[in-house]
Structure formats: C-alpha cells, structure tokens
Amino acid sequence: MRHFGHIAPAVRKRLFYREPGEFTPDSPARLLSAALGATLYSPATRPRLADDVVKQGGNGVVSMVLCLEDSISDADVPAGEENLVRHFADLAGRPGADLPLLFIRVRTPEQIPDIVRRLGPSVALLSGFVLPKFTAERGLPFLEALATAEAESGHRLFAMPVLESPELLYRESRVETLEGIFRAVDKYRDRVLALRLGVTDFCSSYGLRRGPDMTAYDIQVVASVISDVVNMLARADGTGFTVTGPVWEYFRVQERMFKPLLRQSPFHEVQAVALREKLIEHAMDGLLREISLDRANGLLGKTCIHPSHVLPVHALSVVSHEEFSDAQDILRPERGGGGVLRSAYTNKMNEVKPHRAWAERTLLRAEVFGVTNEDIGFVELLAAGLAE
C-alpha cells in the first residue's frame, strides 16, 4: 500500500518530486507509525463491513479501526464480535484486495486473545488492537493480553492505547498518570505503534463540545492536556512515541458564527475557488487548521470518523519541497559538527544541531507521504484527490 496510491500515476508524477513510498503490514514499526495517516473508525456491527473496508482502501485509506467500544451499544458487543470474525474471513477470501492496516478497538483485555483465536487464519489481516481509556492500572492487562495473543497466534500484533481518562485530564493527577502511562508503554515499547488522543472524552468531563469554528487548541483545558502528553510521551530523544491528533467531529455545517479560516489566494492561483467553497461548506476549513496545529504541536496522523476527512489529513501530511530541501541540508554528513546556514530557499535560518530532530522526522514523513514538486501546494493535492 502507499499514500495517494489511488491517484493515477501520471497525476502523481505531476504532483510529487518524490512519490510516497510503499509499505506493508510487515514493515518496521517506526515506518508504520509514521504512515498511519487518517485512521478511519467504523462500527464493528456494519452489515457490509468487508465491502466497506475494501472500498475505503481503494479510496486512499491506509488504516482503519473496527470499533467494539463507544461506537456500539453494550447489547451489540456479541453481535459485533461475530460480525468481525465473519467479515475477516470474507476479506481473507479476497486475495489481491487493497486492504488498509486493520485494528480492532476492544472494551476488555479478555476480548483480545478470544477474538484472535476466533479469527483463526484470518488473523493475518489484523495489525493490532486499540486500547481504550488507557492508564497504567487499566492498560497493563490489555498489553499483557496482547502479548499472550501474539505468542499464541505467532502473528505480530500492535497496540494503540487511547489517552482519554479523567485522571489524565485533571491537573492534580495528570503528571502521576502520565508517568504511569510511560512506564506501561515503555515496558511494551516494541508493541506500541502509536498513542491516540481521545479529546471527545476530555471535553465530556467538563460538559464541553468544540464547534466547527473552534479547534481542539482553542479549548484551553484540552490544549493543556495535549501539551503535557507531547511533553512527556513524544520527546525526540529516543524515549518518545508517535502521538496522533484528535478526531474532528463535523462533516457539514448549517450555520457559521465566524468567517472561514481558509485564505482565498492559494485557491485563486490554481483556479480552485469552487473547491474552497466546498471545503467551507463541509467545515473542512476548521479541520485543515486543526491538522496544521496538530503538526505544529508534534502530533502525526489523526483519528477520523468520516471518509471526507481522510484526504485533508493526507494532503497536509505530505512534505513540501522546501521542507525536504531544508531537512536534507541539515542532515548532510559534512554538517555533523553543527553550525548555521541559510536555507536553499533563502528565507530562513537552518541551525544544524537544534533542527536535527525535526529534519529526521521530516525525512521519515517524506518516506511515507512523499515530497511535492516545487510549484505544488496542499490545494493541488486536495483537488487531485477529490477528482479521483
């Protein structure tokens, strides 16, 4: 699989200086964690689940979570499990299908080995499990169950803990909770693919809900949690993990209070005014701003609940030619001793030692999302994706 693989080769050639690289479920964890992109959630009870997975894979989705937790009622859990087992077998009978990385969101640790056993040979299609309301106390039994299921099945399984518990939100318990989470995931570091932020649960603790004109970073109590999670769990010193961005809840807005957040000029320059209007109509301007703020705050990838959110996440994850040029310059072997240099675009300072970690992360992102040609921006990527 590859990002933008659903776009015609000739179009990719026009858009990319370096095309997105290919990866498989067996690729190294470091690569897969950067490649997750827009992780699309789907209730496990959907009657045409296998068809939905194949369809979304063909539309550019590279990671999906099939949910047995909050997206379905308590009474529907047994039926959801049966549905998953049946549709995984269906997918296993479709060789050559373009499938995304598949994860199952469970409710209890006991579900993990049980589902793996029930999947049988079709467990080969499963990349891992999403672990809800993760803290050290609640999370370790999930990780132990995952290790047991992996040993029994002989199939590599990853964990994606969701950070969404009240203990993490409340100031008086936050640092202790984060320290416990770090100890738990560090113990199973090889199995933890990414940490996911459950911002909707954060908001619910205070009876809040951000509107389509607001990002998660405008809700200060939420922004403070994101800041501390990145501070303690996403460091670039080799101890950190990939942390993914929060879900965007909107896909169509009837009425707005504030002006749209998208500037007009990037769309006028490429004759894409109608695209701008469509994005605004569907609340995508707020999503695009939040994705940009995710990146600026050290998050990579995003939880998505609607297929229309996938392309914006991927378009804003592609590395620009300017970023790529800066990263390459900073990491040249002759720069090992440090120093300061003017960027090739002659518009900024590149300081070798302080910018090294940023450059390394940028080149990893370039490996999976590609690098745009010099005259290509996110508008062209969006337009090309929507045209498919």
Coordinates of C-alpha atoms in Angstrom, one line a residue:
M1 CA 0.0 0.0 0.0
R2 CA 1.0 3.6 -0.4
H3 CA -0.5 7.0 0.2
F4 CA -2.1 8.6 -2.8
G5 CA -1.9 5.2 -4.5
H6 CA -5.5 5.6 -5.7
I7 CA -4.4 8.5 -7.9
A8 CA -3.3 7.9 -11.5
P9 CA 0.5 7.5 -11.9
A10 CA 0.6 10.4 -14.4
V11 CA -1.1 12.7 -11.8
R12 CA 1.3 11.6 -9.1
K13 CA 4.2 12.3 -11.3
R14 CA 2.9 15.9 -11.8
L15 CA 2.3 16.4 -8.0
F16 CA 5.4 14.7 -6.5
Y17 CA 9.1 15.4 -6.5
R18 CA 9.5 12.2 -4.6
E19 CA 6.4 9.9 -4.6
P20 CA 5.1 8.3 -1.4
G21 CA 6.9 5.0 -0.7
E22 CA 5.2 1.6 -0.5
F23 CA 4.8 -0.2 2.8
T24 CA 3.1 -3.4 4.1
P25 CA 1.7 -4.6 7.4
D26 CA 5.1 -6.3 7.9
S27 CA 7.1 -3.0 7.5
P28 CA 9.1 -1.8 10.5
A29 CA 7.1 -0.3 13.3
R30 CA 8.8 3.1 13.0
L31 CA 7.7 3.4 9.4
L32 CA 4.2 2.2 10.1
S33 CA 3.7 4.6 13.0
A34 CA 4.5 7.5 10.6
A35 CA 2.4 6.1 7.8
L36 CA -0.9 5.7 9.8
G37 CA -2.3 9.0 8.4
A38 CA -6.0 9.4 8.8
T39 CA -7.2 6.4 10.8
L40 CA -10.8 5.9 9.9
Y41 CA -13.1 4.4 12.6
S42 CA -16.0 2.2 11.7
P43 CA -18.5 0.4 14.0
A44 CA -17.8 -3.3 14.0
T45 CA -21.5 -4.0 13.5
R46 CA -21.8 -2.7 9.9
P47 CA -23.6 -5.4 7.9
R48 CA -21.3 -4.9 4.8
L49 CA -18.1 -4.4 6.8
A50 CA -15.8 -6.3 4.4
D51 CA -17.1 -4.3 1.4
D52 CA -16.7 -1.1 3.3
V53 CA -13.1 -1.9 4.1
V54 CA -12.2 -2.7 0.5
K55 CA -14.0 0.4 -0.7
Q56 CA -12.1 2.7 1.7
G57 CA -8.8 1.0 0.9
G58 CA -9.5 1.8 -2.7
N59 CA -10.2 5.4 -1.9
G60 CA -6.8 6.0 -0.2
V61 CA -7.5 4.9 3.4
V62 CA -4.4 3.1 4.8
S63 CA -5.5 2.5 8.4
M64 CA -8.9 1.6 9.9
V65 CA -10.2 0.8 13.3
L66 CA -13.2 -1.5 13.6
C67 CA -14.8 -0.5 16.9
L68 CA -16.4 -2.7 19.6
E69 CA -16.4 0.1 22.1
D70 CA -18.1 3.5 22.3
S71 CA -19.5 3.4 18.7
I72 CA -21.8 0.5 19.5
S73 CA -24.2 -0.2 22.4
D74 CA -23.4 -2.7 25.2
A75 CA -26.1 -5.1 23.9
D76 CA -24.5 -5.2 20.4
V77 CA -21.0 -6.3 21.5
P78 CA -21.5 -10.1 21.0
A79 CA -23.0 -9.5 17.5
G80 CA -20.2 -7.1 16.7
E81 CA -17.6 -9.7 17.6
E82 CA -19.4 -12.3 15.4
N83 CA -19.6 -9.8 12.6
L84 CA -15.9 -9.1 12.8
V85 CA -15.0 -12.8 12.6
R86 CA -17.3 -13.4 9.7
H87 CA -16.1 -10.4 7.7
F88 CA -12.4 -11.0 8.4
A89 CA -12.9 -14.5 6.8
D90 CA -14.6 -12.8 3.9
L91 CA -11.7 -10.4 3.4
A92 CA -9.2 -13.3 3.6
G93 CA -11.0 -14.8 0.7
R94 CA -10.3 -11.8 -1.5
P95 CA -6.7 -12.2 -2.5
G96 CA -5.3 -9.1 -4.1
A97 CA -7.7 -6.7 -2.4
D98 CA -6.2 -3.3 -1.5
L99 CA -6.7 -3.5 2.3
P100 CA -5.7 -0.9 4.8
L101 CA -4.0 -1.7 8.1
L102 CA -6.8 -3.1 10.3
F103 CA -7.1 -2.6 14.0
I104 CA -9.9 -3.7 16.4
R105 CA -11.0 -1.4 19.3
V106 CA -11.9 -3.6 22.3
R107 CA -13.5 -3.0 25.6
T108 CA -11.8 -5.5 27.9
P109 CA -8.4 -7.3 27.9
E110 CA -10.2 -10.7 27.7
Q111 CA -11.5 -9.8 24.3
I112 CA -8.1 -9.7 22.7
P113 CA -7.0 -13.4 22.9
D114 CA -10.6 -14.5 22.4
I115 CA -11.0 -12.6 19.2
V116 CA -7.6 -13.7 17.9
R117 CA -8.5 -17.3 18.5
R118 CA -11.9 -16.9 16.8
L119 CA -10.3 -15.2 13.8
G120 CA -8.2 -18.3 13.1
P121 CA -6.1 -17.9 9.9
S122 CA -7.7 -14.6 9.0
V123 CA -5.8 -13.0 11.9
A124 CA -3.1 -12.5 9.3
L125 CA -5.1 -9.5 8.2
L126 CA -5.1 -7.9 11.7
S127 CA -2.4 -5.3 12.6
G128 CA -3.4 -4.9 16.2
F129 CA -5.8 -3.5 18.8
V130 CA -6.8 -0.1 20.1
L131 CA -6.9 0.0 23.9
P132 CA -9.5 2.4 25.4
K133 CA -9.2 4.7 28.4
F134 CA -5.5 3.8 28.9
T135 CA -3.8 4.3 32.2
A136 CA -1.0 2.2 33.8
E137 CA -3.5 0.4 36.0
R138 CA -6.1 -0.3 33.3
G139 CA -3.6 -0.5 30.4
L140 CA -1.2 -3.2 31.6
P141 CA -3.8 -6.0 31.5
F142 CA -4.5 -5.0 27.9
L143 CA -0.8 -5.1 26.9
E144 CA -0.3 -8.5 28.7
A145 CA -3.3 -9.9 26.9
L146 CA -1.9 -8.6 23.6
A147 CA 1.4 -10.3 24.3
T148 CA -0.4 -13.6 25.1
A149 CA -2.4 -13.4 21.9
E150 CA 0.6 -12.7 19.8
A151 CA 2.5 -15.6 21.3
E152 CA -0.4 -18.0 20.8
S153 CA -1.1 -16.9 17.2
G154 CA 2.5 -16.4 16.1
H155 CA 1.4 -13.2 14.4
R156 CA 2.8 -9.7 15.1
L157 CA 0.2 -7.5 16.8
F158 CA 0.5 -3.8 17.7
A159 CA -1.2 -1.8 20.4
M160 CA -2.6 1.7 20.1
P161 CA -3.6 3.0 23.5
V162 CA -6.1 5.8 23.7
L163 CA -5.4 8.5 26.2
E164 CA -8.8 9.7 27.3
S165 CA -9.3 9.1 31.0
P166 CA -10.3 11.7 33.5
E167 CA -7.2 11.1 35.6
L168 CA -5.2 12.3 32.6
L169 CA -7.3 15.4 32.3
Y170 CA -7.4 16.6 35.9
R171 CA -4.4 18.7 36.9
E172 CA -3.9 17.1 40.3
S173 CA -3.5 13.6 38.9
R174 CA -2.1 14.4 35.4
V175 CA 1.7 14.1 36.0
E176 CA 1.4 10.9 38.0
T177 CA -1.0 9.4 35.4
L178 CA 1.4 10.3 32.5
E179 CA 4.3 8.8 34.4
G180 CA 2.4 5.6 34.9
I181 CA 1.4 5.5 31.2
F182 CA 5.0 6.0 30.2
R183 CA 6.2 3.1 32.4
A184 CA 3.5 0.8 30.9
V185 CA 4.1 1.6 27.2
D186 CA 7.9 1.7 27.7
K187 CA 7.8 -1.9 29.0
Y188 CA 6.0 -2.9 25.8
R189 CA 7.7 -0.4 23.5
D190 CA 8.1 -2.8 20.6
R191 CA 4.4 -3.5 20.6
V192 CA 3.1 0.1 20.9
L193 CA 2.6 1.6 17.5
A194 CA 1.2 5.0 18.4
L195 CA -0.7 6.7 21.2
R196 CA -4.1 8.2 20.3
L197 CA -5.7 11.2 22.0
G198 CA -9.4 10.9 23.0
V199 CA -10.3 14.6 23.0
T200 CA -14.1 14.0 22.9
D201 CA -13.8 12.2 26.3
F202 CA -11.7 15.1 27.6
C203 CA -14.4 17.6 26.7
S204 CA -17.2 15.4 28.2
S205 CA -15.6 15.6 31.6
Y206 CA -16.4 19.3 31.6
G207 CA -19.6 19.2 29.6
L208 CA -17.8 20.8 26.6
R209 CA -18.0 20.4 22.9
R210 CA -16.0 22.4 20.4
G211 CA -17.9 23.9 17.5
P212 CA -16.9 23.8 13.8
D213 CA -15.3 27.2 14.2
M214 CA -13.0 26.0 17.0
T215 CA -10.1 23.6 17.1
A216 CA -9.0 21.5 20.0
Y217 CA -6.3 24.0 20.7
D218 CA -8.9 26.8 21.3
I219 CA -10.3 24.8 24.2
Q220 CA -7.7 25.6 26.8
V221 CA -8.3 22.7 29.2
V222 CA -7.9 20.3 26.3
A223 CA -4.9 22.1 24.8
S224 CA -3.1 21.9 28.2
V225 CA -3.5 18.1 28.1
I226 CA -2.2 17.8 24.6
S227 CA 0.8 19.9 25.6
D228 CA 1.6 17.7 28.5
V229 CA 1.1 14.5 26.6
V230 CA 3.6 15.7 24.0
N231 CA 6.0 16.9 26.7
M232 CA 6.2 13.6 28.5
L233 CA 5.4 11.0 25.8
A234 CA 6.5 12.3 22.4
R235 CA 10.0 13.5 23.0
A236 CA 12.6 13.4 20.2
D237 CA 15.3 11.9 22.4
G238 CA 14.6 8.3 21.6
T239 CA 12.1 7.8 24.5
G240 CA 9.1 9.2 22.8
F241 CA 6.2 7.7 20.8
T242 CA 4.1 8.8 17.9
V243 CA 1.0 10.6 19.2
T244 CA -1.9 11.1 16.8
G245 CA -4.2 14.0 16.5
P246 CA -7.8 14.2 17.9
V247 CA -10.9 13.4 16.0
W248 CA -12.8 16.1 14.0
E249 CA -16.5 15.7 14.6
Y250 CA -18.0 17.7 11.8
F251 CA -18.7 17.0 8.1
R252 CA -21.3 19.5 7.2
V253 CA -22.3 22.8 8.8
Q254 CA -25.6 24.6 8.5
E255 CA -24.7 27.9 10.1
R256 CA -21.4 29.6 11.0
M257 CA -20.6 32.3 13.6
F258 CA -17.1 33.3 12.3
K259 CA -15.5 33.9 9.0
P260 CA -14.0 30.9 7.2
L261 CA -10.4 30.2 8.1
L262 CA -9.1 29.5 4.6
R263 CA -7.3 32.2 2.7
Q264 CA -8.6 32.8 -0.8
S265 CA -5.3 33.4 -2.7
P266 CA -4.0 29.8 -2.7
F267 CA -7.3 28.7 -4.4
H268 CA -7.4 31.6 -6.9
E269 CA -3.8 30.9 -8.0
V270 CA -4.8 27.4 -9.2
Q271 CA -8.4 28.2 -10.3
A272 CA -9.9 26.2 -7.4
V273 CA -12.3 28.7 -6.0
A274 CA -15.2 26.1 -6.1
L275 CA -13.0 23.7 -4.1
R276 CA -12.6 26.3 -1.4
E277 CA -16.3 26.9 -1.2
K278 CA -16.9 23.1 -1.0
L279 CA -14.4 22.8 1.9
I280 CA -16.0 25.6 3.8
E281 CA -19.5 24.2 3.3
H282 CA -18.4 20.9 4.8
A283 CA -16.4 22.5 7.7
M284 CA -13.1 21.4 6.3
D285 CA -11.5 24.8 6.9
G286 CA -11.6 24.1 10.6
L287 CA -10.3 20.6 10.0
L288 CA -7.4 21.9 7.9
R289 CA -6.5 24.4 10.6
E290 CA -6.6 21.8 13.3
I291 CA -4.4 19.4 11.2
S292 CA -1.8 22.2 10.8
L293 CA -1.9 22.8 14.6
D294 CA -1.5 19.1 15.2
R295 CA 1.7 19.1 13.1
A296 CA 3.0 22.3 14.8
N297 CA 2.4 20.7 18.2
G298 CA 4.2 17.4 17.5
L299 CA 1.3 15.2 16.5
L300 CA 1.2 13.0 13.4
G301 CA -1.8 11.3 11.9
K302 CA -5.4 11.8 13.0
T303 CA -8.4 9.9 14.2
C304 CA -11.3 10.3 11.6
I305 CA -15.0 9.4 11.7
H306 CA -15.9 10.4 8.2
P307 CA -14.3 9.4 4.9
S308 CA -14.2 13.0 3.7
H309 CA -11.7 13.8 6.4
V310 CA -9.1 11.4 5.1
L311 CA -7.8 13.4 2.1
P312 CA -7.2 16.6 4.0
V313 CA -5.2 14.8 6.6
H314 CA -3.0 13.1 4.0
A315 CA -2.7 16.3 1.9
L316 CA -1.3 18.2 4.8
S317 CA 1.0 15.4 5.8
V318 CA 2.9 15.5 2.5
V319 CA 6.3 17.1 2.9
S320 CA 6.8 20.3 0.8
H321 CA 9.8 20.6 -1.4
E322 CA 11.0 23.5 0.8
E323 CA 10.8 21.3 4.0
F324 CA 12.6 18.5 2.2
S325 CA 15.4 20.8 1.0
D326 CA 15.9 22.1 4.5
A327 CA 15.9 18.7 6.1
Q328 CA 18.4 17.3 3.6
D329 CA 20.7 20.3 4.1
I330 CA 20.6 19.9 7.9
L331 CA 21.4 16.2 7.7
R332 CA 24.3 16.4 5.3
P333 CA 27.3 14.4 6.7
E334 CA 29.6 17.5 6.5
R335 CA 27.1 19.3 8.8
G336 CA 27.8 16.9 11.7
G337 CA 29.8 19.5 13.6
G338 CA 26.8 21.9 13.7
G339 CA 26.7 25.5 12.6
V340 CA 24.2 27.7 10.9
L341 CA 23.3 28.0 7.2
R342 CA 20.9 29.9 5.1
S343 CA 18.2 27.8 3.6
A344 CA 18.3 26.9 -0.1
Y345 CA 15.0 29.0 -0.4
T346 CA 16.9 31.9 1.1
N347 CA 14.1 32.7 3.5
K348 CA 15.1 31.2 6.9
M349 CA 18.0 30.1 9.1
N350 CA 18.7 26.4 9.4
E351 CA 20.6 25.7 12.6
V352 CA 22.0 22.2 12.3
K353 CA 22.0 20.9 15.9
P354 CA 18.7 22.3 17.1
H355 CA 16.9 21.4 13.9
R356 CA 18.3 17.9 13.5
A357 CA 15.5 16.0 15.2
W358 CA 12.9 18.0 13.1
A359 CA 14.9 17.1 10.0
E360 CA 15.0 13.4 10.8
R361 CA 11.2 13.3 11.4
T362 CA 10.6 15.3 8.2
L363 CA 12.5 12.7 6.1
L364 CA 10.6 9.9 7.7
R365 CA 7.4 11.6 6.9
A366 CA 8.7 12.2 3.3
E367 CA 9.4 8.5 3.0
V368 CA 5.7 7.6 3.5
F369 CA 3.8 10.7 2.3
G370 CA 6.1 11.9 -0.4
V371 CA 7.5 15.3 -1.3
T372 CA 5.7 17.8 -3.5
N373 CA 7.1 19.4 -6.6
E374 CA 8.3 23.0 -6.1
D375 CA 5.1 24.5 -7.5
I376 CA 2.6 22.2 -5.8
G377 CA 0.8 23.0 -2.6
F378 CA -2.0 21.4 -0.5
V379 CA -4.7 22.9 -2.8
E380 CA -3.4 20.9 -5.8
L381 CA -3.2 17.7 -3.7
L382 CA -6.8 18.2 -2.4
A383 CA -8.0 18.9 -5.9
A384 CA -6.3 15.9 -7.4
G385 CA -7.6 13.6 -4.7
L386 CA -11.2 14.8 -5.0
A387 CA -11.1 14.4 -8.8
E388 CA -10.5 10.6 -8.4

